[in-house]
Amino acid sequence: MTETRIPETEALLPAGPREHLTSPVTRSVLRIQHRMLAAARDLLVDRGFIELLPPVIGPVTDPGARGAKQVDVDYYGHRYKLMTSAILYKQAALTSFGKIFFIAPNIRLEPLETASTSRHLAEFHQIDIEMADASRDDAMAIAEDLVRHVVQQVLAELPHEFESLGRDTSGFAELLSAPFGRRTHADAVADLRATGHDQSPDAELDWEGEAKLSAKASRPFFVTDYPKGSRGFYDRESKDQPGMLRNFDLIAAEGYGELCSGSEREQDYATIIARMRETAENPAKYAWYLQMLRDGVPPSAGFGLGLERFTRYVAGLDSVWQASAFPKVPGIASP
């Protein structure tokens, strides 16, 4: 199969599996990704994290994936979901260990228009991290250390792969030497609106706005304090700033966009019920999770770092599908 284009988007799509897997570009990218995962595991284990294997199906999954459809499966007569995110299970896992991480597969049937963003896959993986008794700042510090460590390691270990890809690694100079930037969601919205971009102050940064901010950056930066209602019921609301969430995104430089999202987690049963109802979620669907909260889970913070997006940024790829051995582009039936 040759490269295909979606007529509505004219987005370049992958060739068939043999052409893709035997491509010199793919082979270099997958070697880089392999070492990225090894470096991530090394740092996290060194920091006291335990790796667990996440579930692939469950009675409910994260409802917060914007615009994406969930996939139902018949599990012995029960309607289960393929995981869009392991967030609920990360909180549950903290009843066993204080620091955990998953390399988690996720399925999200993204809107067809995302095929042209270069940043979306229907099947992808996250480096999912959660820490008990941690703050947002703790989670952001781990995210920054993790990204810096991984980039530093793969640049040192695989210079020939970057050379073969034509990746200009000088763009990582500030990432390796300077603290990541920080700005609030309100500041980011004001910046975008000043340029004529109609970004809503009550919603997540849209893809176009996110790309504009990313393109102007010379190193990754955090966006914090998203408004309540823009994210899932599990993101904790600030006690000092009602209506503001204790969460963050990490945005890559050079126009590559969001790498990860995270937050402090809400673990109070009554608050979660109220937040579910505010977002039109049916609490009855979350029976096992709510029972965990009733019985008690520790306060926590964590994040999910998109592996394919991170690989795309590190390797300097045109599209995120190039960072997957068997890419699933939204709207395209593929092996």
Short mmCIF file of C-alpha atoms in Angstrom, two decimals:
data_model
loop_
_atom_site.label_atom_id
_atom_site.label_comp_id
_atom_site.label_asym_id
_atom_site.label_seq_id
_atom_site.Cartn_x
_atom_site.Cartn_y
_atom_site.Cartn_z
CA MET A 1 0.00 0.00 0.00
CA THR A 2 1.34 3.43 -0.90
CA GLU A 3 1.01 6.60 1.13
CA THR A 4 -2.60 7.73 1.28
CA ARG A 5 -4.28 11.08 1.77
CA ILE A 6 -7.59 11.88 3.44
CA PRO A 7 -9.38 14.12 0.91
CA GLU A 8 -10.86 16.35 3.61
CA THR A 9 -7.50 17.07 5.24
CA GLU A 10 -4.79 16.20 2.71
CA ALA A 11 -2.88 14.75 5.66
CA LEU A 12 0.07 12.54 4.77
CA LEU A 13 -0.56 9.03 6.08
CA PRO A 14 1.67 5.99 6.60
CA ALA A 15 2.45 3.42 3.96
CA GLY A 16 1.63 -0.26 4.47
CA PRO A 17 3.21 -2.15 7.38
CA ARG A 18 6.16 -3.60 5.46
CA GLU A 19 7.11 -0.29 3.86
CA HIS A 20 6.77 1.49 7.18
CA LEU A 21 8.64 -1.05 9.30
CA THR A 22 11.54 -1.42 6.87
CA SER A 23 11.95 2.31 6.33
CA PRO A 24 15.33 3.61 7.57
CA VAL A 25 13.47 6.48 9.23
CA THR A 26 11.19 4.12 11.16
CA ARG A 27 14.11 1.96 12.26
CA SER A 28 16.01 4.98 13.60
CA VAL A 29 12.92 6.33 15.35
CA LEU A 30 12.12 3.02 17.03
CA ARG A 31 15.71 2.64 18.24
CA ILE A 32 15.44 6.10 19.78
CA GLN A 33 12.07 5.26 21.34
CA HIS A 34 13.48 2.02 22.77
CA ARG A 35 16.25 3.92 24.54
CA MET A 36 13.81 6.64 25.66
CA LEU A 37 11.73 4.02 27.45
CA ALA A 38 14.82 2.48 29.03
CA ALA A 39 16.01 5.87 30.26
CA ALA A 40 12.56 6.71 31.64
CA ARG A 41 12.38 3.43 33.53
CA ASP A 42 15.89 3.92 34.91
CA LEU A 43 15.09 7.34 36.33
CA LEU A 44 11.74 6.36 37.79
CA VAL A 45 13.03 3.18 39.43
CA ASP A 46 15.96 5.17 40.82
CA ARG A 47 13.42 7.61 42.34
CA GLY A 48 11.58 4.79 44.09
CA PHE A 49 8.72 4.16 41.64
CA ILE A 50 7.23 0.70 41.08
CA GLU A 51 6.15 -0.26 37.56
CA LEU A 52 2.75 -1.95 37.37
CA LEU A 53 0.91 -3.38 34.37
CA PRO A 54 -2.27 -1.39 33.70
CA PRO A 55 -5.63 -2.85 32.68
CA VAL A 56 -6.69 -2.63 29.04
CA ILE A 57 -10.43 -2.95 29.71
CA GLY A 58 -12.68 -2.00 32.60
CA PRO A 59 -16.27 -1.09 33.47
CA VAL A 60 -15.44 2.59 33.04
CA THR A 61 -12.59 4.73 31.77
CA ASP A 62 -11.48 8.34 31.87
CA PRO A 63 -14.33 10.54 30.56
CA GLY A 64 -12.07 13.54 30.05
CA ALA A 65 -10.64 12.84 26.56
CA ARG A 66 -11.89 15.84 24.60
CA GLY A 67 -13.86 14.99 21.50
CA ALA A 68 -12.79 11.33 21.45
CA LYS A 69 -15.23 8.41 21.50
CA GLN A 70 -14.82 5.48 23.84
CA VAL A 71 -14.85 1.88 22.62
CA ASP A 72 -17.26 -0.62 24.18
CA VAL A 73 -16.55 -4.34 24.47
CA ASP A 74 -18.82 -7.17 25.60
CA TYR A 75 -17.19 -8.62 28.70
CA TYR A 76 -19.26 -11.73 29.48
CA GLY A 77 -22.50 -9.84 29.12
CA HIS A 78 -21.23 -6.65 30.75
CA ARG A 79 -20.46 -3.48 28.81
CA TYR A 80 -16.82 -2.66 29.41
CA LYS A 81 -14.58 0.03 27.95
CA LEU A 82 -11.18 -0.01 26.34
CA MET A 83 -8.98 2.34 28.34
CA THR A 84 -8.70 5.92 27.13
CA SER A 85 -6.55 6.64 30.18
CA ALA A 86 -5.54 4.72 33.30
CA ILE A 87 -6.07 7.68 35.66
CA LEU A 88 -8.66 5.97 37.88
CA TYR A 89 -6.47 2.89 38.22
CA LYS A 90 -3.43 4.98 39.09
CA GLN A 91 -5.26 6.41 42.08
CA ALA A 92 -6.38 2.93 43.12
CA ALA A 93 -2.84 1.55 42.80
CA LEU A 94 -1.62 3.97 45.45
CA THR A 95 -3.39 1.89 48.08
CA SER A 96 -0.59 -0.63 47.45
CA PHE A 97 2.48 1.48 46.62
CA GLY A 98 3.28 5.13 47.21
CA LYS A 99 4.90 5.76 43.82
CA ILE A 100 3.80 3.92 40.69
CA PHE A 101 4.10 4.14 36.94
CA PHE A 102 2.57 2.40 33.94
CA ILE A 103 3.56 2.23 30.30
CA ALA A 104 -0.10 2.32 29.39
CA PRO A 105 -1.80 1.63 26.04
CA ASN A 106 -4.81 3.84 25.31
CA ILE A 107 -7.55 3.77 22.69
CA ARG A 108 -9.37 6.96 21.72
CA LEU A 109 -11.47 7.23 18.57
CA GLU A 110 -10.45 10.80 17.87
CA PRO A 111 -12.51 13.06 15.56
CA LEU A 112 -11.61 12.68 11.89
CA GLU A 113 -10.25 16.21 11.71
CA THR A 114 -7.44 15.22 14.08
CA ALA A 115 -5.86 13.19 11.28
CA SER A 116 -4.45 16.49 10.01
CA THR A 117 -3.03 17.79 13.31
CA SER A 118 0.12 15.60 13.13
CA ARG A 119 -0.35 15.02 16.88
CA HIS A 120 -3.16 12.46 17.24
CA LEU A 121 -3.39 8.69 17.08
CA ALA A 122 -6.36 6.46 17.85
CA GLU A 123 -4.01 4.05 19.66
CA PHE A 124 -1.10 5.38 21.68
CA HIS A 125 0.91 4.88 24.86
CA GLN A 126 1.52 7.00 27.93
CA ILE A 127 4.17 6.97 30.60
CA ASP A 128 1.67 7.28 33.45
CA ILE A 129 2.97 8.38 36.84
CA GLU A 130 1.26 8.84 40.21
CA MET A 131 2.65 9.72 43.66
CA ALA A 132 0.90 9.57 47.02
CA ASP A 133 1.00 12.63 49.28
CA ALA A 134 2.44 14.73 46.45
CA SER A 135 1.65 18.22 45.20
CA ARG A 136 1.35 19.62 41.70
CA ASP A 137 4.85 21.05 42.06
CA ASP A 138 6.16 17.59 42.93
CA ALA A 139 4.58 16.13 39.79
CA MET A 140 5.89 18.96 37.62
CA ALA A 141 9.39 18.47 39.02
CA ILE A 142 9.33 14.76 38.15
CA ALA A 143 7.98 15.52 34.66
CA GLU A 144 10.77 18.04 34.05
CA ASP A 145 13.47 15.73 35.39
CA LEU A 146 12.12 12.84 33.35
CA VAL A 147 12.03 14.73 30.06
CA ARG A 148 15.50 16.21 30.60
CA HIS A 149 17.02 12.87 31.63
CA VAL A 150 15.54 11.00 28.67
CA VAL A 151 16.68 13.60 26.15
CA GLN A 152 20.15 13.76 27.67
CA GLN A 153 20.54 9.98 27.58
CA VAL A 154 19.38 9.39 24.02
CA LEU A 155 21.44 12.27 22.65
CA ALA A 156 24.54 10.78 24.29
CA GLU A 157 23.81 7.18 23.29
CA LEU A 158 22.45 7.51 19.75
CA PRO A 159 24.13 10.42 17.93
CA HIS A 160 24.21 8.51 14.63
CA GLU A 161 20.43 7.97 14.69
CA PHE A 162 19.80 11.69 15.10
CA GLU A 163 22.28 12.41 12.34
CA SER A 164 20.54 9.97 10.00
CA LEU A 165 17.18 11.64 10.72
CA GLY A 166 18.63 15.09 10.12
CA ARG A 167 17.50 16.19 13.59
CA ASP A 168 19.13 19.46 14.66
CA THR A 169 19.86 18.64 18.30
CA SER A 170 21.09 22.16 19.08
CA GLY A 171 17.44 22.97 19.75
CA PHE A 172 17.68 21.00 22.99
CA ALA A 173 20.33 23.30 24.49
CA GLU A 174 17.91 25.22 26.70
CA LEU A 175 15.97 22.09 27.64
CA LEU A 176 19.18 20.58 28.98
CA SER A 177 20.53 23.68 30.72
CA ALA A 178 17.63 25.86 31.90
CA PRO A 179 14.51 25.33 34.02
CA PHE A 180 11.35 24.78 32.02
CA GLY A 181 9.12 27.81 31.63
CA ARG A 182 5.89 28.31 33.57
CA ARG A 183 2.79 30.33 32.81
CA THR A 184 -0.85 30.22 33.82
CA HIS A 185 -3.71 29.29 31.54
CA ALA A 186 -5.01 32.87 31.89
CA ASP A 187 -1.66 34.25 30.70
CA ALA A 188 -1.62 31.87 27.75
CA VAL A 189 -5.17 32.85 26.79
CA ALA A 190 -4.30 36.56 26.99
CA ASP A 191 -1.23 36.01 24.81
CA LEU A 192 -3.24 34.17 22.17
CA ARG A 193 -6.10 36.67 22.14
CA ALA A 194 -3.58 39.50 21.73
CA THR A 195 -2.48 37.85 18.48
CA GLY A 196 -6.06 37.61 17.23
CA HIS A 197 -6.58 33.95 18.11
CA ASP A 198 -10.05 33.48 19.61
CA GLN A 199 -9.11 31.23 22.51
CA SER A 200 -11.87 30.66 25.07
CA PRO A 201 -10.83 31.53 28.64
CA ASP A 202 -13.08 28.75 29.95
CA ALA A 203 -11.70 25.84 27.93
CA GLU A 204 -8.50 23.93 27.33
CA LEU A 205 -6.10 25.53 24.90
CA ASP A 206 -7.28 24.53 21.45
CA TRP A 207 -4.90 22.74 19.10
CA GLU A 208 -4.15 25.77 16.96
CA GLY A 209 -3.49 27.99 19.96
CA GLU A 210 -1.32 25.38 21.61
CA ALA A 211 0.73 25.04 18.42
CA LYS A 212 1.22 28.81 18.23
CA LEU A 213 2.52 29.02 21.79
CA SER A 214 4.73 25.98 21.25
CA ALA A 215 6.24 27.41 18.06
CA LYS A 216 7.38 30.53 19.92
CA ALA A 217 9.11 28.58 22.71
CA SER A 218 12.79 27.70 22.84
CA ARG A 219 12.36 25.13 25.62
CA PRO A 220 9.42 23.19 27.08
CA PHE A 221 7.07 25.09 29.38
CA PHE A 222 4.24 24.35 31.78
CA VAL A 223 0.75 25.82 31.57
CA THR A 224 -1.00 25.72 34.95
CA ASP A 225 -4.32 26.61 36.58
CA TYR A 226 -6.90 25.54 34.03
CA PRO A 227 -10.46 26.65 34.82
CA LYS A 228 -12.83 24.25 36.53
CA GLY A 229 -15.00 22.52 33.95
CA SER A 230 -12.24 22.29 31.37
CA ARG A 231 -10.87 19.01 32.74
CA GLY A 232 -12.06 15.81 34.40
CA PHE A 233 -13.71 15.45 37.79
CA TYR A 234 -10.51 14.02 39.29
CA ASP A 235 -8.44 17.24 38.95
CA ARG A 236 -8.41 18.96 42.33
CA GLU A 237 -9.87 22.44 42.65
CA SER A 238 -7.69 25.03 44.36
CA LYS A 239 -8.78 25.94 47.88
CA ASP A 240 -7.15 29.35 47.56
CA GLN A 241 -8.56 30.09 44.09
CA PRO A 242 -12.03 28.56 43.74
CA GLY A 243 -12.84 27.78 40.13
CA MET A 244 -9.18 27.08 39.36
CA LEU A 245 -7.74 23.58 39.07
CA ARG A 246 -4.43 22.43 40.51
CA ASN A 247 -3.31 20.99 37.20
CA PHE A 248 -0.86 21.51 34.35
CA ASP A 249 0.15 20.71 30.81
CA LEU A 250 3.73 20.43 29.60
CA ILE A 251 4.17 21.94 26.14
CA ALA A 252 7.18 21.14 23.95
CA ALA A 253 9.16 23.76 22.06
CA GLU A 254 9.50 24.10 18.27
CA GLY A 255 5.77 23.75 17.59
CA TYR A 256 5.47 20.13 18.75
CA GLY A 257 2.69 20.92 21.22
CA GLU A 258 1.52 19.16 24.36
CA LEU A 259 3.65 16.37 25.79
CA CYS A 260 1.83 15.62 29.02
CA SER A 261 -1.02 16.58 31.32
CA GLY A 262 -1.18 16.20 35.08
CA SER A 263 -2.69 17.45 38.31
CA GLU A 264 -3.22 17.02 41.97
CA ARG A 265 -6.07 14.52 42.34
CA GLU A 266 -9.32 14.94 44.16
CA GLN A 267 -9.89 11.99 46.48
CA ASP A 268 -12.79 13.21 48.63
CA TYR A 269 -15.87 11.08 47.94
CA ALA A 270 -18.49 13.83 48.32
CA THR A 271 -16.50 16.27 46.21
CA ILE A 272 -16.04 13.72 43.44
CA ILE A 273 -19.78 12.96 43.40
CA ALA A 274 -20.55 16.68 43.09
CA ARG A 275 -17.97 17.13 40.33
CA MET A 276 -19.36 14.14 38.43
CA ARG A 277 -22.84 15.62 38.53
CA GLU A 278 -21.55 19.01 37.40
CA THR A 279 -20.09 17.35 34.30
CA ALA A 280 -23.19 15.17 33.65
CA GLU A 281 -21.38 11.96 34.59
CA ASN A 282 -23.48 9.19 36.14
CA PRO A 283 -21.86 8.21 39.47
CA ALA A 284 -23.44 4.75 39.28
CA LYS A 285 -21.06 3.86 36.43
CA TYR A 286 -18.09 4.42 38.71
CA ALA A 287 -19.17 2.12 41.55
CA TRP A 288 -15.82 0.37 42.05
CA TYR A 289 -13.90 3.66 41.95
CA LEU A 290 -16.26 5.42 44.34
CA GLN A 291 -16.03 2.49 46.76
CA MET A 292 -12.24 2.91 46.70
CA LEU A 293 -12.70 6.57 47.61
CA ARG A 294 -15.12 5.69 50.42
CA ASP A 295 -12.61 3.25 51.84
CA GLY A 296 -9.87 5.84 51.46
CA VAL A 297 -7.15 6.56 48.92
CA PRO A 298 -4.21 8.85 49.63
CA PRO A 299 -4.03 12.37 48.24
CA SER A 300 -1.84 12.30 45.17
CA ALA A 301 -0.53 14.01 42.07
CA GLY A 302 0.62 12.64 38.77
CA PHE A 303 0.66 12.95 35.01
CA GLY A 304 0.56 11.08 31.73
CA LEU A 305 3.35 11.69 29.21
CA GLY A 306 2.47 10.71 25.64
CA LEU A 307 5.21 8.38 24.43
CA GLU A 308 4.64 8.83 20.71
CA ARG A 309 4.35 12.62 21.04
CA PHE A 310 7.51 12.71 23.13
CA THR A 311 9.29 10.56 20.54
CA ARG A 312 8.09 12.83 17.75
CA TYR A 313 9.55 15.85 19.53
CA VAL A 314 12.87 14.20 20.35
CA ALA A 315 13.33 12.73 16.86
CA GLY A 316 12.05 15.84 15.06
CA LEU A 317 9.32 14.05 13.11
CA ASP A 318 6.68 15.58 10.87
CA SER A 319 3.86 13.51 12.36
CA VAL A 320 3.20 11.42 15.44
CA TRP A 321 2.34 8.31 13.40
CA GLN A 322 6.02 8.08 12.49
CA ALA A 323 6.71 7.32 16.17
CA SER A 324 4.62 4.13 16.15
CA ALA A 325 5.56 0.73 14.74
CA PHE A 326 1.91 0.03 13.88
CA PRO A 327 0.24 3.45 13.68
CA LYS A 328 -3.51 3.91 13.93
CA VAL A 329 -4.37 7.28 12.39
CA PRO A 330 -7.90 8.53 13.18
CA GLY A 331 -10.35 7.48 10.49
CA ILE A 332 -7.99 5.10 8.69
CA ALA A 333 -8.42 1.31 8.86
CA SER A 334 -4.95 -0.14 9.29
CA PRO A 335 -3.31 -3.34 10.62
#
